[in-house]
Short mmCIF file of C-alpha atoms and ligand atoms in Angstrom, two decimals:
data_model
loop_
_atom_site.label_atom_id
_atom_site.label_comp_id
_atom_site.label_asym_id
_atom_site.label_seq_id
_atom_site.Cartn_x
_atom_site.Cartn_y
_atom_site.Cartn_z
CA MET A 16 -15.38 17.58 -6.14
CA ARG A 17 -11.47 18.24 -5.70
CA ILE A 18 -9.75 16.94 -2.54
CA LEU A 19 -6.24 18.04 -2.02
CA ALA A 20 -4.67 14.96 0.14
CA ILE A 21 -1.52 14.73 2.40
CA GLU A 22 0.31 11.72 3.30
CA THR A 23 2.96 11.50 5.74
CA SER A 24 2.75 8.06 7.36
CA CYS A 25 5.90 6.76 6.99
CA ASP A 26 9.15 7.90 4.81
CA GLU A 27 7.18 9.56 2.12
CA THR A 28 5.90 12.86 2.17
CA ALA A 29 3.12 13.32 -0.52
CA GLY A 30 0.68 15.63 -1.98
CA ALA A 31 -2.27 14.96 -4.63
CA VAL A 32 -5.18 16.46 -5.91
CA VAL A 33 -7.74 14.13 -7.21
CA GLU A 34 -11.51 14.82 -9.10
CA ASP A 35 -14.25 12.86 -7.93
CA GLY A 36 -12.18 9.93 -6.51
CA VAL A 37 -10.85 8.85 -9.90
CA ARG A 38 -9.05 11.51 -11.75
CA GLU A 39 -5.75 12.31 -10.64
CA VAL A 40 -5.08 15.89 -11.38
CA CYS A 41 -1.37 16.23 -9.97
CA SER A 42 0.65 14.41 -7.62
CA VAL A 43 3.91 14.86 -5.86
CA VAL A 44 5.95 12.53 -3.83
CA ALA A 45 9.25 12.95 -1.85
CA SER A 46 11.26 10.26 -0.04
CA SER A 47 13.49 9.95 2.59
CA LYS A 48 14.45 6.82 1.59
CA GLU A 49 18.22 7.19 0.98
CA PHE A 50 18.68 8.37 4.61
CA HIS A 51 17.54 5.02 6.18
CA VAL A 52 20.06 2.81 3.77
CA GLU A 53 22.82 3.20 5.98
CA THR A 54 20.71 2.06 9.19
CA GLY A 55 19.20 -0.78 7.17
CA GLY A 56 16.02 0.24 8.26
CA ILE A 57 13.83 3.43 9.20
CA VAL A 58 14.90 5.33 12.23
CA PRO A 59 11.62 7.29 13.20
CA GLU A 60 13.29 10.32 14.72
CA VAL A 61 15.04 10.79 11.23
CA ALA A 62 11.81 10.16 9.24
CA SER A 63 9.89 12.75 11.17
CA ARG A 64 12.65 15.41 10.78
CA LYS A 65 12.55 14.81 7.01
CA GLN A 66 9.03 14.93 7.06
CA LEU A 67 8.90 18.53 8.69
CA GLU A 68 11.83 19.59 5.93
CA PHE A 69 9.84 18.21 3.01
CA ILE A 70 6.21 18.98 4.08
CA PHE A 71 5.88 22.54 2.67
CA PRO A 72 7.78 22.20 -0.36
CA VAL A 73 5.89 19.21 -1.45
CA ILE A 74 2.28 21.10 -0.70
CA SER A 75 3.79 24.14 -2.44
CA GLU A 76 4.86 21.84 -5.43
CA THR A 77 1.39 20.32 -5.46
CA LEU A 78 -0.28 23.72 -5.55
CA ASP A 79 1.98 24.76 -8.55
CA LYS A 80 1.06 21.45 -10.41
CA LEU A 81 -2.62 22.16 -9.71
CA CYS A 82 -2.20 25.61 -11.23
CA LYS A 83 -0.43 24.20 -14.34
CA SER A 84 -2.65 21.42 -15.17
CA GLU A 85 -5.90 23.19 -14.89
CA ASN A 86 -4.25 26.71 -16.14
CA TYR A 87 -5.16 28.67 -12.97
CA ARG A 88 -3.74 32.09 -12.78
CA ASN A 89 -2.33 31.82 -9.31
CA THR A 90 -2.40 29.62 -6.34
CA ASP A 91 -5.40 31.70 -4.80
CA ASP A 92 -7.26 30.57 -8.01
CA ALA A 93 -6.29 27.05 -7.40
CA VAL A 94 -7.06 27.06 -3.58
CA LYS A 95 -10.72 28.30 -4.37
CA ASN A 96 -11.09 25.29 -6.60
CA ILE A 97 -10.27 22.88 -3.70
CA ASP A 98 -13.40 21.58 -2.00
CA ALA A 99 -11.70 19.75 0.83
CA LEU A 100 -8.57 18.63 2.35
CA ALA A 101 -7.75 14.88 3.25
CA VAL A 102 -5.07 13.41 5.38
CA THR A 103 -3.70 10.11 6.48
CA VAL A 104 -4.15 9.85 10.27
CA GLY A 105 -2.65 6.37 10.65
CA PRO A 106 -1.45 3.71 11.09
CA GLY A 107 1.96 4.72 10.61
CA LEU A 108 4.95 6.31 12.48
CA ILE A 109 3.46 8.83 14.95
CA GLY A 110 6.22 11.43 14.36
CA SER A 111 5.70 11.31 10.65
CA LEU A 112 1.95 11.44 10.70
CA VAL A 113 1.85 14.45 13.18
CA VAL A 114 3.59 16.40 10.39
CA GLY A 115 1.02 15.53 7.80
CA VAL A 116 -1.90 16.13 10.37
CA SER A 117 -0.72 19.53 11.55
CA ALA A 118 -0.18 20.73 8.20
CA ALA A 119 -3.60 19.65 7.02
CA LYS A 120 -5.27 21.27 10.00
CA ALA A 121 -3.52 24.38 9.57
CA LEU A 122 -4.55 24.66 5.98
CA ALA A 123 -8.13 23.59 6.59
CA LEU A 124 -8.32 26.31 9.15
CA ALA A 125 -6.75 29.03 6.76
CA TRP A 126 -8.43 28.02 3.77
CA GLU A 127 -11.72 27.40 5.44
CA LYS A 128 -12.21 24.00 4.13
CA PRO A 129 -13.39 20.49 5.68
CA LEU A 130 -10.78 18.32 6.54
CA ILE A 131 -11.30 14.52 5.88
CA PRO A 132 -9.06 11.87 7.95
CA VAL A 133 -8.06 8.73 6.07
CA ASN A 134 -6.79 5.51 7.36
CA HIS A 135 -3.61 4.69 5.27
CA LEU A 136 -4.86 0.95 4.62
CA VAL A 137 -8.05 2.05 3.30
CA GLY A 138 -6.27 4.37 1.21
CA HIS A 139 -3.95 1.55 -0.33
CA ILE A 140 -7.45 0.14 -1.34
CA TYR A 141 -8.37 2.97 -3.28
CA ALA A 142 -5.33 2.81 -5.62
CA ASN A 143 -7.53 0.53 -7.57
CA PHE A 144 -10.19 3.17 -8.10
CA ILE A 145 -7.97 5.78 -9.99
CA GLU A 146 -8.27 6.07 -13.80
CA SER A 147 -5.12 5.12 -15.66
CA PRO A 148 -4.29 5.45 -19.31
CA VAL A 149 -2.94 1.69 -18.90
CA HIS A 150 -5.95 0.17 -16.90
CA GLY A 151 -8.72 2.43 -18.38
CA ALA A 152 -11.34 3.73 -16.27
CA ARG A 153 -11.66 1.96 -12.90
CA GLY A 154 -13.69 3.62 -10.25
CA SER A 155 -16.91 2.45 -11.98
CA ALA A 156 -15.44 -0.88 -13.01
CA VAL A 157 -14.85 -2.08 -9.53
CA ASN A 158 -17.67 -4.15 -8.55
CA LEU A 159 -18.36 -4.53 -4.57
CA PRO A 160 -18.17 -6.75 -2.56
CA ALA A 161 -14.48 -7.33 -3.03
CA VAL A 162 -11.84 -9.30 -1.10
CA CYS A 163 -8.92 -6.82 -0.50
CA LEU A 164 -5.44 -7.96 0.04
CA LEU A 165 -3.30 -5.29 1.67
CA VAL A 166 0.53 -6.18 1.50
CA SER A 167 3.18 -3.75 2.62
CA GLY A 168 6.15 -3.37 4.56
CA GLY A 169 4.22 -2.68 7.64
CA HIS A 170 0.90 -4.81 7.01
CA THR A 171 -0.50 -7.90 5.53
CA ASP A 172 -4.15 -7.62 5.89
CA LEU A 173 -7.25 -9.34 4.28
CA VAL A 174 -10.45 -6.93 4.43
CA LEU A 175 -13.86 -7.67 3.04
CA MET A 176 -15.01 -4.31 1.53
CA LYS A 177 -18.95 -4.72 1.28
CA ASP A 178 -19.09 -1.28 0.14
CA HIS A 179 -17.51 2.14 0.55
CA GLY A 180 -17.28 2.84 4.35
CA ASP A 181 -18.21 -0.77 5.00
CA PHE A 182 -15.15 -2.94 5.63
CA GLU A 183 -14.81 -5.86 7.53
CA TYR A 184 -11.28 -7.01 8.89
CA LEU A 185 -10.89 -10.68 8.18
CA GLY A 186 -7.32 -11.33 9.56
CA GLY A 187 -3.77 -10.37 9.25
CA THR A 188 -0.37 -11.13 10.18
CA LEU A 189 0.49 -12.19 13.61
CA ASP A 190 4.31 -11.09 13.24
CA ASP A 191 6.17 -9.87 10.61
CA ALA A 192 4.46 -8.16 7.41
CA ALA A 193 5.25 -9.86 4.06
CA GLY A 194 7.13 -6.82 2.87
CA GLU A 195 9.09 -6.59 5.87
CA CYS A 196 10.04 -10.34 5.50
CA PHE A 197 11.25 -9.67 1.87
CA ASP A 198 13.25 -6.80 3.12
CA LYS A 199 14.98 -8.93 6.05
CA VAL A 200 15.65 -11.79 3.70
CA ALA A 201 17.29 -9.57 1.21
CA ARG A 202 19.34 -8.22 3.82
CA MET A 203 20.13 -11.32 5.07
CA LEU A 204 21.38 -12.47 1.75
CA GLY A 205 23.54 -9.32 1.31
CA ILE A 206 21.70 -8.14 -1.73
CA SER A 207 19.95 -5.18 -0.39
CA LYS A 208 20.31 -2.90 2.60
CA TYR A 209 16.79 -1.66 2.89
CA LEU A 210 13.42 -2.12 0.90
CA GLY A 211 14.81 -5.09 -0.75
CA GLY A 212 11.86 -6.48 -2.20
CA SER A 213 12.36 -5.49 -5.65
CA VAL A 214 15.73 -6.34 -5.59
CA LEU A 215 14.77 -9.88 -4.30
CA SER A 216 12.11 -10.45 -6.85
CA ALA A 217 14.60 -9.61 -9.66
CA GLU A 218 17.33 -12.18 -8.43
CA ALA A 219 14.49 -14.47 -7.99
CA ALA A 220 13.36 -14.00 -11.77
CA LYS A 221 16.94 -14.98 -12.70
CA TYR A 222 16.51 -18.43 -11.54
CA PRO A 223 16.31 -20.44 -15.04
CA GLN A 224 13.77 -23.25 -14.00
CA GLU A 225 10.42 -23.88 -12.46
CA ARG A 226 10.78 -24.44 -8.92
CA PRO A 227 12.50 -28.05 -8.34
CA PHE A 228 11.79 -28.47 -4.74
CA ILE A 229 10.20 -26.97 -1.65
CA LEU A 230 12.91 -25.61 0.32
CA PHE A 231 10.82 -23.49 2.78
CA PRO A 232 7.45 -23.88 4.66
CA ARG A 233 4.10 -22.17 3.66
CA PRO A 234 3.17 -20.98 7.39
CA MET A 235 -0.72 -21.10 8.10
CA ILE A 236 -1.72 -22.04 4.70
CA ASP A 237 -4.05 -24.86 5.98
CA GLN A 238 -5.19 -23.07 8.58
CA ASP A 239 -9.12 -22.18 8.41
CA ASN A 240 -8.73 -18.49 9.18
CA PHE A 241 -7.37 -15.44 7.38
CA ASP A 242 -4.10 -15.06 9.62
CA PHE A 243 -0.70 -15.10 8.37
CA SER A 244 2.66 -15.56 9.91
CA PHE A 245 6.12 -14.83 8.31
CA SER A 246 8.56 -14.94 10.90
CA GLY A 247 9.11 -18.48 11.02
CA LEU A 248 9.60 -18.50 7.17
CA LYS A 249 12.38 -15.92 7.75
CA THR A 250 13.94 -18.13 10.37
CA ALA A 251 13.99 -20.77 7.84
CA VAL A 252 15.94 -19.04 5.24
CA LYS A 253 18.19 -17.60 7.96
CA ARG A 254 18.93 -21.49 9.05
CA TYR A 255 19.30 -22.55 5.35
CA VAL A 256 21.70 -19.31 4.51
CA GLU A 257 23.75 -20.28 7.55
CA GLN A 258 24.76 -23.48 5.77
CA GLY A 259 26.44 -21.47 2.99
CA VAL A 260 24.44 -20.53 0.10
CA ASN A 261 26.04 -20.30 -3.62
CA ASP A 262 22.69 -19.92 -5.52
CA ILE A 263 21.10 -16.68 -4.37
CA PRO A 264 18.44 -16.75 -7.36
CA LEU A 265 17.30 -20.05 -5.97
CA VAL A 266 16.79 -18.94 -2.22
CA CYS A 267 14.92 -15.76 -3.60
CA ARG A 268 12.96 -17.73 -5.96
CA GLU A 269 11.95 -20.38 -3.22
CA PHE A 270 11.30 -17.63 -0.69
CA GLU A 271 9.05 -15.42 -2.76
CA GLU A 272 7.31 -18.72 -3.87
CA ALA A 273 6.54 -19.58 -0.28
CA VAL A 274 5.26 -15.94 0.32
CA VAL A 275 3.09 -15.75 -2.82
CA SER A 276 1.49 -19.12 -2.15
CA VAL A 277 0.45 -18.20 1.38
CA LEU A 278 -1.15 -14.71 0.14
CA VAL A 279 -2.74 -16.29 -2.99
CA THR A 280 -4.13 -19.38 -1.27
CA LYS A 281 -5.47 -17.35 1.79
CA THR A 282 -7.13 -14.60 -0.41
CA MET A 283 -8.87 -16.98 -2.59
CA ARG A 284 -10.28 -19.04 0.28
CA ALA A 285 -11.65 -15.71 1.57
CA VAL A 286 -13.19 -15.14 -1.90
CA ASP A 287 -14.59 -18.77 -1.76
CA LYS A 288 -16.13 -18.23 1.83
CA TYR A 289 -17.76 -14.97 0.91
CA GLY A 290 -18.75 -15.75 -2.43
CA VAL A 291 -17.24 -12.49 -4.06
CA LYS A 292 -16.66 -11.87 -7.42
CA THR A 293 -13.78 -9.34 -7.13
CA VAL A 294 -10.44 -8.95 -5.55
CA LEU A 295 -8.56 -5.73 -5.10
CA LEU A 296 -4.50 -5.72 -4.30
CA GLY A 297 -2.81 -2.76 -2.54
CA GLY A 298 0.46 -1.89 -0.88
CA GLY A 299 4.07 -2.22 -1.99
CA VAL A 300 4.38 -5.79 -2.32
CA SER A 301 1.40 -5.83 -4.59
CA ALA A 302 4.00 -4.63 -7.39
CA ASN A 303 5.68 -8.16 -7.14
CA LEU A 304 5.48 -9.66 -10.35
CA ARG A 305 5.36 -13.01 -9.22
CA LEU A 306 2.20 -12.43 -7.05
CA ARG A 307 0.55 -10.46 -9.75
CA GLU A 308 0.82 -13.45 -12.11
CA LYS A 309 -0.29 -15.94 -9.64
CA PHE A 310 -3.24 -13.95 -8.86
CA LYS A 311 -4.11 -13.33 -12.48
CA LYS A 312 -4.07 -17.14 -13.04
CA GLU A 313 -6.21 -17.82 -9.94
CA ALA A 314 -8.77 -14.91 -11.13
CA GLU A 315 -9.00 -16.15 -14.59
CA LYS A 316 -9.63 -19.86 -13.28
CA ARG A 317 -12.57 -18.63 -11.01
CA LYS A 318 -13.76 -16.13 -13.69
CA ILE A 319 -13.44 -13.21 -11.00
CA SER A 320 -12.32 -9.56 -11.67
CA LEU A 321 -8.68 -8.88 -10.21
CA PHE A 322 -7.65 -5.26 -9.71
CA VAL A 323 -4.10 -4.59 -9.42
CA PRO A 324 -2.58 -0.89 -8.80
CA PRO A 325 -0.41 0.43 -11.50
CA LEU A 326 3.07 0.30 -10.13
CA ASN A 327 3.53 4.05 -9.05
CA LEU A 328 0.19 3.65 -7.05
CA CYS A 329 1.55 0.72 -5.11
CA THR A 330 3.80 2.19 -2.84
CA ASP A 331 2.81 5.15 -0.80
CA ASN A 332 1.30 8.44 -2.22
CA ALA A 333 -1.54 10.98 -1.72
CA VAL A 334 -3.52 10.02 -4.63
CA TYR A 335 -5.36 7.07 -2.96
CA ILE A 336 -5.93 9.16 0.22
CA ALA A 337 -7.69 11.67 -1.79
CA SER A 338 -9.52 9.10 -3.52
CA ALA A 339 -10.41 7.03 -0.26
CA ALA A 340 -11.55 10.54 1.22
CA PHE A 341 -14.07 11.00 -1.47
CA PHE A 342 -15.77 7.62 -1.60
CA ASN A 343 -15.71 7.67 2.23
CA ARG A 344 -16.39 11.21 3.29
CA SER A 345 -19.67 10.42 5.05
CA HIS A 346 -18.75 7.00 6.60
CA LYS A 347 -17.21 7.22 10.23
CA THR A 348 -15.64 3.88 9.71
CA LEU A 349 -12.87 5.47 7.84
CA VAL A 350 -10.90 5.80 10.76
CA GLU A 351 -12.29 3.23 13.09
CA ILE A 352 -11.78 0.01 10.93
CA PHE A 353 -8.15 -0.31 11.97
CA ALA A 354 -6.86 0.48 15.44
CA ASP A 355 -5.22 3.83 15.55
CA PRO A 356 -5.94 7.15 16.78
CA SER A 357 -7.68 9.86 14.68
CA LEU A 358 -5.03 12.40 16.20
CA GLY A 359 -8.13 14.51 17.22
CA ILE A 360 -8.97 15.77 13.68
CA MET A 361 -12.62 14.34 13.77
CA ASP A 362 -14.42 17.35 14.98
CA THR A 363 -12.99 19.09 12.02
CA VAL A 364 -14.71 16.92 9.35
O1 LIG B 425 3.28 0.33 0.83
P1 LIG B 425 4.72 0.72 0.88
O2 LIG B 425 5.39 1.59 -0.05
O3 LIG B 425 5.14 1.05 2.37
C1 LIG B 425 4.43 0.65 3.72
O4 LIG B 425 3.19 1.03 3.69
O5 LIG B 425 5.14 -0.30 4.08
O6 LIG B 425 5.60 -0.93 0.74
C2 LIG B 425 6.90 -0.95 0.80
C3 LIG B 425 7.19 -2.46 0.94
C4 LIG B 425 8.57 -2.76 1.27
O7 LIG B 425 8.54 -3.85 2.17
C5 LIG B 425 9.27 -3.35 -0.14
O8 LIG B 425 10.32 -4.21 0.03
C6 LIG B 425 8.05 -3.69 -0.83
O9 LIG B 425 6.97 -3.20 -0.32
N1 LIG B 425 8.11 -4.27 -2.00
C7 LIG B 425 8.17 -5.37 -2.63
C8 LIG B 425 8.21 -5.31 -4.38
N2 LIG B 425 8.26 -3.83 -4.45
C9 LIG B 425 8.30 -3.10 -2.87
N3 LIG B 425 8.01 -6.83 -2.25
C10 LIG B 425 8.19 -7.68 -3.20
N4 LIG B 425 8.33 -7.38 -4.44
C11 LIG B 425 8.42 -6.31 -5.09
N5 LIG B 425 8.43 -6.22 -6.36
ZN1 LIG B 426 1.77 2.07 2.62
#
């Protein structure tokens, strides 16, 4: 089954075609990132206007790539070979979401194809099901149930995935998301104006020795729940920086270590509590090398399987949206699991 998916939840405009939920046939991602650097963060109005500008070129390029990859004579042939459409319906910026949903609805109507609504966070989980030359065949290798940690610029959530379409929300951040905290600390240190997670991580890696002391707190690490809080950690870094900092790599290393420790400890606590043998990571922050390294160590120690998406599937794209649509197409929970509207497309499924 071939699904063409559209993702426009934030500042990426993406299209992709995936076969049977695991084989990436083609993928296109456009981003309005550069327009948000000056403001040091996303202005939703700017993001949605860029979505409008990018949506048709992205869909058209996705179809061109599909033609090339499968040797179709023209776009009509390509469309005939698409079985369904999928679109992200939330969570996300409403102005951005509406652009993708409207485009998907119009195409579904014109092409007479079913339209599958996908939750963006569920989508991130499915980055682990895509076959990849480096990671090998993945879809069938992922044994469920699994504990999923979703860490992005907007979310930090722990989810128990019992099966496709059967998710239980375990907990999440009470304030800032982990990625947001990375971005704000990077800005505070003057090393990046926008989306500074990877820059901060690169600075942290410059610190020559193992961590000599614990400068910052590990919020909620000892609490017997699956919630997180990162705003206090951000304030602790701010207080420290205000005293005058001349060792940026040290601060980055200490901050990164604090975030990673909390994320790993709480995820592993969920693994123990629910007795699962699989951990799935997803979201932009799962690109963090220190996070990957610590998770790998813990997974080896416990003899459980760890799945981490390839770097290009950590950040927003439509490949995992198509995969999530395939594996969850008959499950209602796809939209309902996390609070956000379906934008009224449920009737078209
Ligand atoms: O999933 P994503 O592309 O967008 C959202 O849905 O939010 O995640 C973007 C987030 C940003 O906060 C970015 O700074 C962070 O992921 N990020 C990282 C790294 N690469 C991206 N954070 C820490 N270390 C990284 N290497
Ligand atoms: Zn995302």
